DNA sequence: CACTAACCGAGACGGTACGTCGAGTCTTAAC
DNA sequence: GTTAAGACTCGACGTACCGTCTCGGTTAGTG
């Protein structure tokens, strides 16, 4: 018979002193603070170490380089609270979604970091992948589930590709906020206008 | 009659040796080369100077810092050749436009630089302004003139705000290329699909 | 009786990696080499670093500026071997001393550095102090002990101030070598001539 | 018949605009000012040009480099007023001379410059030569003429080499002021003490 | 309890680039 | 041909971080 410690397949604890969880927390928090205070470009590991009250080596023992640290710091903070949908109609749900999605990256000041990720994506596939799974796919899951829900209920055209619909609904607000008017609050009714246009199209009706 | 000194409006040449136009060219070209070779983050003024065959001071005499140099280097190269529109219908024009606009920033490898500008915009209003006038407004002028043209001809709904229409038409492709699939060639028919969806809307027709 | 913790006077080692003694040596040696090869004026920290195979920061961590480095480099090399005196008479001792003292600063090529120290002394009290303790006082100790020795034995006038005697004996050779004929070997009998003149005076004897 | 301009043998005036004598003066004066204000090491031609209200090229047209300029600036200012000798006895003349000679280089703040010249002499023969003719020989002429004068009158030992006597009389004060006590006023009677010791010697008289 | 192994802080290490300064030269237009 | 002005190349300055290393010392599990 086996005793209570039959952990044959348990993961072996490595010998030696285990890494300090306090250090982990302090480093990530210091990183986030400095990131929001001074931006990605001027983030210095030495400052992170100083603020976290930690040796530089302690950081490099956990992350291979600056990028990895930033990525992890970000990962811990994306979109905590869900967006609540009215559920009364597709139009209402989409307006709430468009409003909420964009609000997130802007109000948390994370917009700059996302843009940095996009910029680095071209050269650093790790960042590209992280950005996709962290930001893009989280958004897409949200919006696509809503769209599919209303497609089953007949409010979304059955012949439309969900991917196309996602783009049509979310991209305009994103571009407006991030590219056209960075840092400016959009008009309150913009989300509604965009969703309405996406729903009914912009072509003049055939006579 | 004018006297011999009628150069009231002549622009005074400043005293001293004029700045070398050769140096200007060499610096900007070297910057652009290094930018495309190694990215924004790792661009070093010393390397620019070395490649341009120019002293570092010669660069700093012209631009106060790295950002200003990059901005100027970019400015000289945006959107040289026009996009030719078929003109046969609004749909055909928009498809050509959507195809063309995005192709530009991607095939020239300028995508990363634009993302960098967006990232820096939050902290550096100069960059924000430059990005707007250089990238955003150029695109918008193009698309809005086309839209207005077809609105007069009755193909675009007369009650639609042009700005909303611009977003609906261009944003989806931008988001697809830049955020969803950075560096990947989109399916050939994507532009058409997006434009068609924008034109006719995604809502199921009322019975 | 002492308790178990009687290490009250133990010197605490500072935390962190200790400075490399190899680097110390390499830097000082490189400094000395460049100093003798190219002179004080054209000594460049960057070249010192390059020759010592050391990073520039490693130098600046130890010395606040070029002057301090030069001073330390000098300090390590002053007057290693003693001058041996015959001891047969005051005259013989002084001739040997005068010969030897000046030979030192000249044959080691240190003459230029001493002149540089004198020149900087006016503006930099640190250098003034270092020059005094390093060069002047070392010489003076030597000569004054010899003079005192022979004063006790009645060969030096008992009413003469030792300081005056020091000057009278050593200054002429110094001025000859450094000011009148820089870099030229003096006649072999100059030391003897100068000492003899200093001993017996230059005034014609009273009839 | 010849006109009023029959300057057949006159030295040909070169064509073009003659060099401005004002510029010469302004440059030399500015150099001297900056030299006394900030020392040799930190003298910058650019600052000289700025203060003199002159272009840098105007300086380089006249002097090949910084050293040459400094040398010329110095040359214009050495020993303006003569030292007046009492003439009552050799002892009185020598005391006045010793007093006066050293006072010069010190009270005019020229001491540092002389030391700089000595330091550079080793590597730059031009400076060595200039120092010799400008400083050393001027002093030596003065002192040697006095010594010769009194030798003829029997106050200086007839068998003594003038050169030796010069050294014995002037070197001690020089070393005292420049090497032992830079920037400090010597005791009022030091000159007398030194001269007296040089005259009568420091050896105890034979019984 | 001693041993071992990995952790911790501190900070030095070789590098690379920063943005500034000055040297000495060159190129304008004006005189 | 000289002048003021200011550009040019070159080389060094002193600083800031990078990512790595070496210290003395700590903190777990294992023998």
PDB file of N, CA and C in Angstrom, chain C residues 35-39 41 112 115-116 118-119 122-123 131-132 136 140 154-157 160 163-164 166-169 171-172 175-176 178-181 190 193-194 197-204, chain D residues 35-39 112 115-116 118-120 122-123 131-132 136 140 154-157 160 163-164 166-169 171-172 175-176 178-181 190 193-194 197-204:
ATOM      1  N   UNK C  35      51.858  58.321 -20.813  1.00  0.00           N
ATOM      2  CA  UNK C  35      52.405  59.567 -20.313  1.00  0.00           C
ATOM      3  C   UNK C  35      53.818  59.778 -20.862  1.00  0.00           C
ATOM      4  N   UNK C  36      54.619  58.749 -20.796  1.00  0.00           N
ATOM      5  CA  UNK C  36      56.006  58.898 -21.263  1.00  0.00           C
ATOM      6  C   UNK C  36      56.064  58.914 -22.787  1.00  0.00           C
ATOM      7  N   UNK C  37      55.107  58.240 -23.430  1.00  0.00           N
ATOM      8  CA  UNK C  37      55.138  58.236 -24.896  1.00  0.00           C
ATOM      9  C   UNK C  37      54.666  59.564 -25.480  1.00  0.00           C
ATOM     10  N   UNK C  38      53.582  60.089 -24.929  1.00  0.00           N
ATOM     11  CA  UNK C  38      52.952  61.225 -25.602  1.00  0.00           C
ATOM     12  C   UNK C  38      52.785  62.470 -24.758  1.00  0.00           C
ATOM     13  N   UNK C  39      53.184  62.423 -23.516  1.00  0.00           N
ATOM     14  CA  UNK C  39      53.081  63.629 -22.717  1.00  0.00           C
ATOM     15  C   UNK C  39      51.751  63.775 -22.010  1.00  0.00           C
ATOM     16  N   UNK C  41      49.676  66.468 -21.846  1.00  0.00           N
ATOM     17  CA  UNK C  41      48.613  67.220 -22.515  1.00  0.00           C
ATOM     18  C   UNK C  41      47.749  66.315 -23.382  1.00  0.00           C
ATOM     19  N   UNK C 112      59.036  66.301 -17.327  1.00  0.00           N
ATOM     20  CA  UNK C 112      57.890  66.984 -17.901  1.00  0.00           C
ATOM     21  C   UNK C 112      56.683  66.924 -16.977  1.00  0.00           C
ATOM     22  N   UNK C 115      57.047  69.390 -14.178  1.00  0.00           N
ATOM     23  CA  UNK C 115      56.744  70.741 -14.650  1.00  0.00           C
ATOM     24  C   UNK C 115      55.244  70.935 -14.808  1.00  0.00           C
ATOM     25  N   UNK C 116      54.582  69.891 -15.301  1.00  0.00           N
ATOM     26  CA  UNK C 116      53.121  69.968 -15.433  1.00  0.00           C
ATOM     27  C   UNK C 116      52.473  70.154 -14.067  1.00  0.00           C
ATOM     28  N   UNK C 118      53.753  71.541 -11.460  1.00  0.00           N
ATOM     29  CA  UNK C 118      53.984  72.920 -11.036  1.00  0.00           C
ATOM     30  C   UNK C 118      52.992  73.855 -11.732  1.00  0.00           C
ATOM     31  N   UNK C 119      52.817  73.637 -13.023  1.00  0.00           N
ATOM     32  CA  UNK C 119      51.917  74.511 -13.781  1.00  0.00           C
ATOM     33  C   UNK C 119      50.491  74.413 -13.262  1.00  0.00           C
ATOM     34  N   UNK C 122      48.929  75.981  -9.412  1.00  0.00           N
ATOM     35  CA  UNK C 122      48.324  77.268  -9.122  1.00  0.00           C
ATOM     36  C   UNK C 122      46.804  77.180  -9.026  1.00  0.00           C
ATOM     37  N   UNK C 123      46.195  76.359  -9.912  1.00  0.00           N
ATOM     38  CA  UNK C 123      44.733  76.271  -9.952  1.00  0.00           C
ATOM     39  C   UNK C 123      44.176  75.084  -9.175  1.00  0.00           C
ATOM     40  N   UNK C 131      52.389  67.470  -5.225  1.00  0.00           N
ATOM     41  CA  UNK C 131      53.737  67.782  -5.718  1.00  0.00           C
ATOM     42  C   UNK C 131      54.681  68.027  -4.552  1.00  0.00           C
ATOM     43  N   UNK C 132      54.173  68.775  -3.590  1.00  0.00           N
ATOM     44  CA  UNK C 132      55.004  69.100  -2.446  1.00  0.00           C
ATOM     45  C   UNK C 132      55.414  67.841  -1.700  1.00  0.00           C
ATOM     46  N   UNK C 136      58.946  67.522  -3.628  1.00  0.00           N
ATOM     47  CA  UNK C 136      59.755  68.484  -2.895  1.00  0.00           C
ATOM     48  C   UNK C 136      60.230  67.929  -1.557  1.00  0.00           C
ATOM     49  N   UNK C 140      63.886  67.222   0.032  1.00  0.00           N
ATOM     50  CA  UNK C 140      64.351  68.031   1.152  1.00  0.00           C
ATOM     51  C   UNK C 140      64.759  67.174   2.332  1.00  0.00           C
ATOM     52  N   UNK C 154      80.520  69.988  12.499  1.00  0.00           N
ATOM     53  CA  UNK C 154      81.285  71.232  12.368  1.00  0.00           C
ATOM     54  C   UNK C 154      81.737  71.580  10.966  1.00  0.00           C
ATOM     55  N   UNK C 155      81.254  70.864   9.952  1.00  0.00           N
ATOM     56  CA  UNK C 155      81.676  71.229   8.595  1.00  0.00           C
ATOM     57  C   UNK C 155      80.751  72.271   7.966  1.00  0.00           C
ATOM     58  N   UNK C 156      79.514  72.331   8.473  1.00  0.00           N
ATOM     59  CA  UNK C 156      78.582  73.354   7.994  1.00  0.00           C
ATOM     60  C   UNK C 156      78.528  74.463   9.026  1.00  0.00           C
ATOM     61  N   UNK C 157      78.540  75.675   8.545  1.00  0.00           N
ATOM     62  CA  UNK C 157      78.499  76.820   9.467  1.00  0.00           C
ATOM     63  C   UNK C 157      77.346  76.661  10.451  1.00  0.00           C
ATOM     64  N   UNK C 160      74.074  78.962  10.037  1.00  0.00           N
ATOM     65  CA  UNK C 160      73.293  78.994   8.802  1.00  0.00           C
ATOM     66  C   UNK C 160      71.969  78.246   8.976  1.00  0.00           C
ATOM     67  N   UNK C 163      67.413  75.524   5.873  1.00  0.00           N
ATOM     68  CA  UNK C 163      66.593  75.738   4.683  1.00  0.00           C
ATOM     69  C   UNK C 163      67.366  76.521   3.621  1.00  0.00           C
ATOM     70  N   UNK C 164      68.070  77.547   4.087  1.00  0.00           N
ATOM     71  CA  UNK C 164      68.872  78.348   3.170  1.00  0.00           C
ATOM     72  C   UNK C 164      69.949  77.488   2.519  1.00  0.00           C
ATOM     73  N   UNK C 166      69.922  74.263   2.077  1.00  0.00           N
ATOM     74  CA  UNK C 166      69.321  73.338   1.112  1.00  0.00           C
ATOM     75  C   UNK C 166      69.156  73.997  -0.246  1.00  0.00           C
ATOM     76  N   UNK C 167      68.593  75.202  -0.197  1.00  0.00           N
ATOM     77  CA  UNK C 167      68.348  75.912  -1.448  1.00  0.00           C
ATOM     78  C   UNK C 167      69.652  76.161  -2.189  1.00  0.00           C
ATOM     79  N   UNK C 168      70.626  76.616  -1.465  1.00  0.00           N
ATOM     80  CA  UNK C 168      71.888  77.002  -2.087  1.00  0.00           C
ATOM     81  C   UNK C 168      72.565  75.796  -2.740  1.00  0.00           C
ATOM     82  N   UNK C 169      72.357  74.637  -2.149  1.00  0.00           N
ATOM     83  CA  UNK C 169      73.037  73.450  -2.665  1.00  0.00           C
ATOM     84  C   UNK C 169      72.282  72.825  -3.842  1.00  0.00           C
ATOM     85  N   UNK C 171      69.201  74.017  -5.550  1.00  0.00           N
ATOM     86  CA  UNK C 171      68.511  74.821  -6.559  1.00  0.00           C
ATOM     87  C   UNK C 171      69.336  75.057  -7.828  1.00  0.00           C
ATOM     88  N   UNK C 172      70.626  75.385  -7.710  1.00  0.00           N
ATOM     89  CA  UNK C 172      71.372  75.691  -8.938  1.00  0.00           C
ATOM     90  C   UNK C 172      71.337  74.553  -9.958  1.00  0.00           C
ATOM     91  N   UNK C 175      67.841  74.279 -11.574  1.00  0.00           N
ATOM     92  CA  UNK C 175      67.566  75.316 -12.559  1.00  0.00           C
ATOM     93  C   UNK C 175      68.381  75.082 -13.832  1.00  0.00           C
ATOM     94  N   UNK C 176      69.623  74.654 -13.629  1.00  0.00           N
ATOM     95  CA  UNK C 176      70.445  74.388 -14.812  1.00  0.00           C
ATOM     96  C   UNK C 176      69.815  73.327 -15.690  1.00  0.00           C
ATOM     97  N   UNK C 178      66.635  71.958 -15.590  1.00  0.00           N
ATOM     98  CA  UNK C 178      65.231  72.059 -15.982  1.00  0.00           C
ATOM     99  C   UNK C 178      64.961  73.311 -16.807  1.00  0.00           C
ATOM    100  N   UNK C 179      65.558  74.419 -16.402  1.00  0.00           N
ATOM    101  CA  UNK C 179      65.228  75.677 -17.073  1.00  0.00           C
ATOM    102  C   UNK C 179      66.233  76.075 -18.135  1.00  0.00           C
ATOM    103  N   UNK C 180      67.509  75.915 -17.805  1.00  0.00           N
ATOM    104  CA  UNK C 180      68.504  76.403 -18.758  1.00  0.00           C
ATOM    105  C   UNK C 180      68.743  75.420 -19.889  1.00  0.00           C
ATOM    106  N   UNK C 181      68.881  74.144 -19.539  1.00  0.00           N
ATOM    107  CA  UNK C 181      69.219  73.168 -20.571  1.00  0.00           C
ATOM    108  C   UNK C 181      68.341  71.932 -20.489  1.00  0.00           C
ATOM    109  N   UNK C 190      79.988  69.617 -13.245  1.00  0.00           N
ATOM    110  CA  UNK C 190      79.141  70.739 -12.849  1.00  0.00           C
ATOM    111  C   UNK C 190      78.722  70.644 -11.383  1.00  0.00           C
ATOM    112  N   UNK C 193      81.491  71.760  -9.200  1.00  0.00           N
ATOM    113  CA  UNK C 193      81.695  73.218  -9.286  1.00  0.00           C
ATOM    114  C   UNK C 193      80.650  73.967  -8.458  1.00  0.00           C
ATOM    115  N   UNK C 194      79.391  73.544  -8.636  1.00  0.00           N
ATOM    116  CA  UNK C 194      78.310  74.227  -7.927  1.00  0.00           C
ATOM    117  C   UNK C 194      78.439  74.063  -6.421  1.00  0.00           C
ATOM    118  N   UNK C 197      81.299  76.177  -5.092  1.00  0.00           N
ATOM    119  CA  UNK C 197      80.937  77.591  -5.035  1.00  0.00           C
ATOM    120  C   UNK C 197      80.009  77.866  -3.863  1.00  0.00           C
ATOM    121  N   UNK C 198      79.058  76.951  -3.656  1.00  0.00           N
ATOM    122  CA  UNK C 198      78.119  77.145  -2.545  1.00  0.00           C
ATOM    123  C   UNK C 198      78.843  77.069  -1.211  1.00  0.00           C
ATOM    124  N   UNK C 199      79.812  76.178  -1.132  1.00  0.00           N
ATOM    125  CA  UNK C 199      80.533  76.024   0.136  1.00  0.00           C
ATOM    126  C   UNK C 199      81.380  77.238   0.474  1.00  0.00           C
ATOM    127  N   UNK C 200      82.133  77.699  -0.500  1.00  0.00           N
ATOM    128  CA  UNK C 200      83.080  78.771  -0.173  1.00  0.00           C
ATOM    129  C   UNK C 200      82.571  80.166  -0.527  1.00  0.00           C
ATOM    130  N   UNK C 201      81.466  80.251  -1.238  1.00  0.00           N
ATOM    131  CA  UNK C 201      80.911  81.563  -1.556  1.00  0.00           C
ATOM    132  C   UNK C 201      81.574  82.182  -2.766  1.00  0.00           C
ATOM    133  N   UNK C 202      80.930  83.205  -3.297  1.00  0.00           N
ATOM    134  CA  UNK C 202      81.448  83.792  -4.527  1.00  0.00           C
ATOM    135  C   UNK C 202      82.017  85.182  -4.307  1.00  0.00           C
ATOM    136  N   UNK C 203      81.930  85.661  -3.080  1.00  0.00           N
ATOM    137  CA  UNK C 203      82.488  86.996  -2.828  1.00  0.00           C
ATOM    138  C   UNK C 203      84.015  86.919  -2.759  1.00  0.00           C
ATOM    139  N   UNK C 204      84.640  87.937  -3.272  1.00  0.00           N
ATOM    140  CA  UNK C 204      86.104  87.995  -3.189  1.00  0.00           C
ATOM    141  C   UNK C 204      86.493  88.128  -1.716  1.00  0.00           C
TER     142      UNK C 204
ATOM    143  N   UNK D  35      43.924  83.596 -20.681  1.00  0.00           N
ATOM    144  CA  UNK D  35      45.032  82.862 -20.081  1.00  0.00           C
ATOM    145  C   UNK D  35      45.090  83.112 -18.581  1.00  0.00           C
ATOM    146  N   UNK D  36      44.990  84.362 -18.199  1.00  0.00           N
ATOM    147  CA  UNK D  36      45.083  84.666 -16.769  1.00  0.00           C
ATOM    148  C   UNK D  36      43.798  84.282 -16.043  1.00  0.00           C
ATOM    149  N   UNK D  37      42.683  84.305 -16.754  1.00  0.00           N
ATOM    150  CA  UNK D  37      41.424  83.949 -16.098  1.00  0.00           C
ATOM    151  C   UNK D  37      41.299  82.455 -15.861  1.00  0.00           C
ATOM    152  N   UNK D  38      41.655  81.690 -16.889  1.00  0.00           N
ATOM    153  CA  UNK D  38      41.316  80.254 -16.803  1.00  0.00           C
ATOM    154  C   UNK D  38      42.497  79.316 -16.963  1.00  0.00           C
ATOM    155  N   UNK D  39      43.676  79.825 -17.181  1.00  0.00           N
ATOM    156  CA  UNK D  39      44.829  78.942 -17.293  1.00  0.00           C
ATOM    157  C   UNK D  39      45.076  78.447 -18.702  1.00  0.00           C
ATOM    158  N   UNK D 112      52.466  80.291 -13.875  1.00  0.00           N
ATOM    159  CA  UNK D 112      51.877  79.081 -14.423  1.00  0.00           C
ATOM    160  C   UNK D 112      52.256  78.901 -15.888  1.00  0.00           C
ATOM    161  N   UNK D 115      55.764  77.636 -16.201  1.00  0.00           N
ATOM    162  CA  UNK D 115      55.827  76.210 -15.888  1.00  0.00           C
ATOM    163  C   UNK D 115      55.282  75.385 -17.054  1.00  0.00           C
ATOM    164  N   UNK D 116      54.226  75.895 -17.669  1.00  0.00           N
ATOM    165  CA  UNK D 116      53.656  75.199 -18.831  1.00  0.00           C
ATOM    166  C   UNK D 116      54.685  75.129 -19.945  1.00  0.00           C
ATOM    167  N   UNK D 118      57.916  75.115 -19.668  1.00  0.00           N
ATOM    168  CA  UNK D 118      58.917  74.122 -19.298  1.00  0.00           C
ATOM    169  C   UNK D 118      58.386  72.720 -19.583  1.00  0.00           C
ATOM    170  N   UNK D 119      57.120  72.479 -19.198  1.00  0.00           N
ATOM    171  CA  UNK D 119      56.538  71.159 -19.389  1.00  0.00           C
ATOM    172  C   UNK D 119      56.485  70.789 -20.868  1.00  0.00           C
ATOM    173  N   UNK D 120      56.120  71.743 -21.698  1.00  0.00           N
ATOM    174  CA  UNK D 120      55.983  71.455 -23.131  1.00  0.00           C
ATOM    175  C   UNK D 120      57.333  71.414 -23.843  1.00  0.00           C
ATOM    176  N   UNK D 122      59.950  69.787 -23.514  1.00  0.00           N
ATOM    177  CA  UNK D 122      60.520  68.491 -23.824  1.00  0.00           C
ATOM    178  C   UNK D 122      60.057  67.979 -25.187  1.00  0.00           C
ATOM    179  N   UNK D 123      58.777  68.223 -25.525  1.00  0.00           N
ATOM    180  CA  UNK D 123      58.229  67.686 -26.775  1.00  0.00           C
ATOM    181  C   UNK D 123      58.226  68.705 -27.908  1.00  0.00           C
ATOM    182  N   UNK D 131      61.133  79.746 -24.728  1.00  0.00           N
ATOM    183  CA  UNK D 131      61.281  79.907 -23.286  1.00  0.00           C
ATOM    184  C   UNK D 131      62.682  80.387 -22.950  1.00  0.00           C
ATOM    185  N   UNK D 132      63.634  79.770 -23.616  1.00  0.00           N
ATOM    186  CA  UNK D 132      65.020  80.130 -23.353  1.00  0.00           C
ATOM    187  C   UNK D 132      65.274  81.607 -23.685  1.00  0.00           C
ATOM    188  N   UNK D 136      64.647  82.826 -19.896  1.00  0.00           N
ATOM    189  CA  UNK D 136      65.937  82.514 -19.301  1.00  0.00           C
ATOM    190  C   UNK D 136      66.994  83.550 -19.665  1.00  0.00           C
ATOM    191  N   UNK D 140      69.232  86.130 -17.509  1.00  0.00           N
ATOM    192  CA  UNK D 140      70.662  85.913 -17.417  1.00  0.00           C
ATOM    193  C   UNK D 140      71.447  87.146 -17.842  1.00  0.00           C
ATOM    194  N   UNK D 154      86.303  94.009  -8.428  1.00  0.00           N
ATOM    195  CA  UNK D 154      86.947  93.223  -7.389  1.00  0.00           C
ATOM    196  C   UNK D 154      86.056  92.719  -6.277  1.00  0.00           C
ATOM    197  N   UNK D 155      84.755  92.860  -6.410  1.00  0.00           N
ATOM    198  CA  UNK D 155      83.903  92.346  -5.338  1.00  0.00           C
ATOM    199  C   UNK D 155      83.504  90.897  -5.564  1.00  0.00           C
ATOM    200  N   UNK D 156      83.550  90.464  -6.815  1.00  0.00           N
ATOM    201  CA  UNK D 156      83.275  89.050  -7.117  1.00  0.00           C
ATOM    202  C   UNK D 156      84.599  88.352  -7.352  1.00  0.00           C
ATOM    203  N   UNK D 157      84.716  87.157  -6.797  1.00  0.00           N
ATOM    204  CA  UNK D 157      85.960  86.417  -6.959  1.00  0.00           C
ATOM    205  C   UNK D 157      86.346  86.329  -8.417  1.00  0.00           C
ATOM    206  N   UNK D 160      85.892  82.861 -10.383  1.00  0.00           N
ATOM    207  CA  UNK D 160      84.607  82.152 -10.481  1.00  0.00           C
ATOM    208  C   UNK D 160      84.018  82.279 -11.879  1.00  0.00           C
ATOM    209  N   UNK D 163      78.762  81.895 -15.037  1.00  0.00           N
ATOM    210  CA  UNK D 163      77.568  81.055 -15.124  1.00  0.00           C
ATOM    211  C   UNK D 163      77.249  80.414 -13.776  1.00  0.00           C
ATOM    212  N   UNK D 164      78.294  79.934 -13.132  1.00  0.00           N
ATOM    213  CA  UNK D 164      78.117  79.330 -11.814  1.00  0.00           C
ATOM    214  C   UNK D 164      77.560  80.357 -10.827  1.00  0.00           C
ATOM    215  N   UNK D 166      75.836  83.034 -11.483  1.00  0.00           N
ATOM    216  CA  UNK D 166      74.431  83.320 -11.809  1.00  0.00           C
ATOM    217  C   UNK D 166      73.502  82.318 -11.147  1.00  0.00           C
ATOM    218  N   UNK D 167      73.851  81.051 -11.345  1.00  0.00           N
ATOM    219  CA  UNK D 167      73.010  80.000 -10.780  1.00  0.00           C
ATOM    220  C   UNK D 167      72.926  80.120  -9.272  1.00  0.00           C
ATOM    221  N   UNK D 168      74.052  80.310  -8.662  1.00  0.00           N
ATOM    222  CA  UNK D 168      74.095  80.343  -7.210  1.00  0.00           C
ATOM    223  C   UNK D 168      73.273  81.505  -6.654  1.00  0.00           C
ATOM    224  N   UNK D 169      73.213  82.580  -7.399  1.00  0.00           N
ATOM    225  CA  UNK D 169      72.501  83.758  -6.901  1.00  0.00           C
ATOM    226  C   UNK D 169      71.003  83.692  -7.178  1.00  0.00           C
ATOM    227  N   UNK D 171      69.045  80.897  -8.655  1.00  0.00           N
ATOM    228  CA  UNK D 171      68.287  79.643  -8.563  1.00  0.00           C
ATOM    229  C   UNK D 171      67.580  79.445  -7.225  1.00  0.00           C
ATOM    230  N   UNK D 172      68.242  79.710  -6.111  1.00  0.00           N
ATOM    231  CA  UNK D 172      67.572  79.441  -4.834  1.00  0.00           C
ATOM    232  C   UNK D 172      66.225  80.144  -4.706  1.00  0.00           C
ATOM    233  N   UNK D 175      63.590  78.491  -6.980  1.00  0.00           N
ATOM    234  CA  UNK D 175      63.096  77.206  -6.472  1.00  0.00           C
ATOM    235  C   UNK D 175      62.190  77.423  -5.267  1.00  0.00           C
ATOM    236  N   UNK D 176      62.592  78.353  -4.418  1.00  0.00           N
ATOM    237  CA  UNK D 176      61.758  78.618  -3.242  1.00  0.00           C
ATOM    238  C   UNK D 176      60.353  79.045  -3.648  1.00  0.00           C
ATOM    239  N   UNK D 178      58.816  78.943  -6.740  1.00  0.00           N
ATOM    240  CA  UNK D 178      58.052  78.166  -7.716  1.00  0.00           C
ATOM    241  C   UNK D 178      57.786  76.746  -7.239  1.00  0.00           C
ATOM    242  N   UNK D 179      58.786  76.149  -6.622  1.00  0.00           N
ATOM    243  CA  UNK D 179      58.634  74.745  -6.272  1.00  0.00           C
ATOM    244  C   UNK D 179      58.240  74.528  -4.822  1.00  0.00           C
ATOM    245  N   UNK D 180      58.880  75.298  -3.922  1.00  0.00           N
ATOM    246  CA  UNK D 180      58.608  75.032  -2.515  1.00  0.00           C
ATOM    247  C   UNK D 180      57.325  75.684  -2.054  1.00  0.00           C
ATOM    248  N   UNK D 181      57.109  76.916  -2.427  1.00  0.00           N
ATOM    249  CA  UNK D 181      55.949  77.649  -1.933  1.00  0.00           C
ATOM    250  C   UNK D 181      55.197  78.368  -3.045  1.00  0.00           C
ATOM    251  N   UNK D 190      64.215  87.208   2.820  1.00  0.00           N
ATOM    252  CA  UNK D 190      64.749  85.982   2.235  1.00  0.00           C
ATOM    253  C   UNK D 190      65.806  86.272   1.181  1.00  0.00           C
ATOM    254  N   UNK D 193      69.051  87.034   2.813  1.00  0.00           N
ATOM    255  CA  UNK D 193      69.656  85.839   3.406  1.00  0.00           C
ATOM    256  C   UNK D 193      70.313  84.978   2.346  1.00  0.00           C
ATOM    257  N   UNK D 194      69.584  84.775   1.255  1.00  0.00           N
ATOM    258  CA  UNK D 194      70.106  83.912   0.196  1.00  0.00           C
ATOM    259  C   UNK D 194      71.356  84.516  -0.430  1.00  0.00           C
ATOM    260  N   UNK D 197      74.283  84.231   1.935  1.00  0.00           N
ATOM    261  CA  UNK D 197      74.816  82.872   1.986  1.00  0.00           C
ATOM    262  C   UNK D 197      75.615  82.569   0.729  1.00  0.00           C
ATOM    263  N   UNK D 198      75.103  83.016  -0.408  1.00  0.00           N
ATOM    264  CA  UNK D 198      75.820  82.749  -1.663  1.00  0.00           C
ATOM    265  C   UNK D 198      77.160  83.478  -1.683  1.00  0.00           C
ATOM    266  N   UNK D 199      77.169  84.640  -1.116  1.00  0.00           N
ATOM    267  CA  UNK D 199      78.412  85.429  -1.144  1.00  0.00           C
ATOM    268  C   UNK D 199      79.480  84.823  -0.248  1.00  0.00           C
ATOM    269  N   UNK D 200      79.069  84.475   0.963  1.00  0.00           N
ATOM    270  CA  UNK D 200      80.112  84.028   1.895  1.00  0.00           C
ATOM    271  C   UNK D 200      80.240  82.519   1.992  1.00  0.00           C
ATOM    272  N   UNK D 201      79.317  81.770   1.408  1.00  0.00           N
ATOM    273  CA  UNK D 201      79.397  80.313   1.439  1.00  0.00           C
ATOM    274  C   UNK D 201      78.831  79.741   2.707  1.00  0.00           C
ATOM    275  N   UNK D 202      78.621  78.435   2.688  1.00  0.00           N
ATOM    276  CA  UNK D 202      77.981  77.817   3.836  1.00  0.00           C
ATOM    277  C   UNK D 202      78.935  76.914   4.607  1.00  0.00           C
ATOM    278  N   UNK D 203      80.147  76.785   4.109  1.00  0.00           N
ATOM    279  CA  UNK D 203      81.107  75.936   4.819  1.00  0.00           C
ATOM    280  C   UNK D 203      81.630  76.671   6.055  1.00  0.00           C
ATOM    281  N   UNK D 204      81.825  75.913   7.122  1.00  0.00           N
ATOM    282  CA  UNK D 204      82.406  76.513   8.315  1.00  0.00           C
ATOM    283  C   UNK D 204      83.832  76.952   7.997  1.00  0.00           C
TER     284      UNK D 204
END
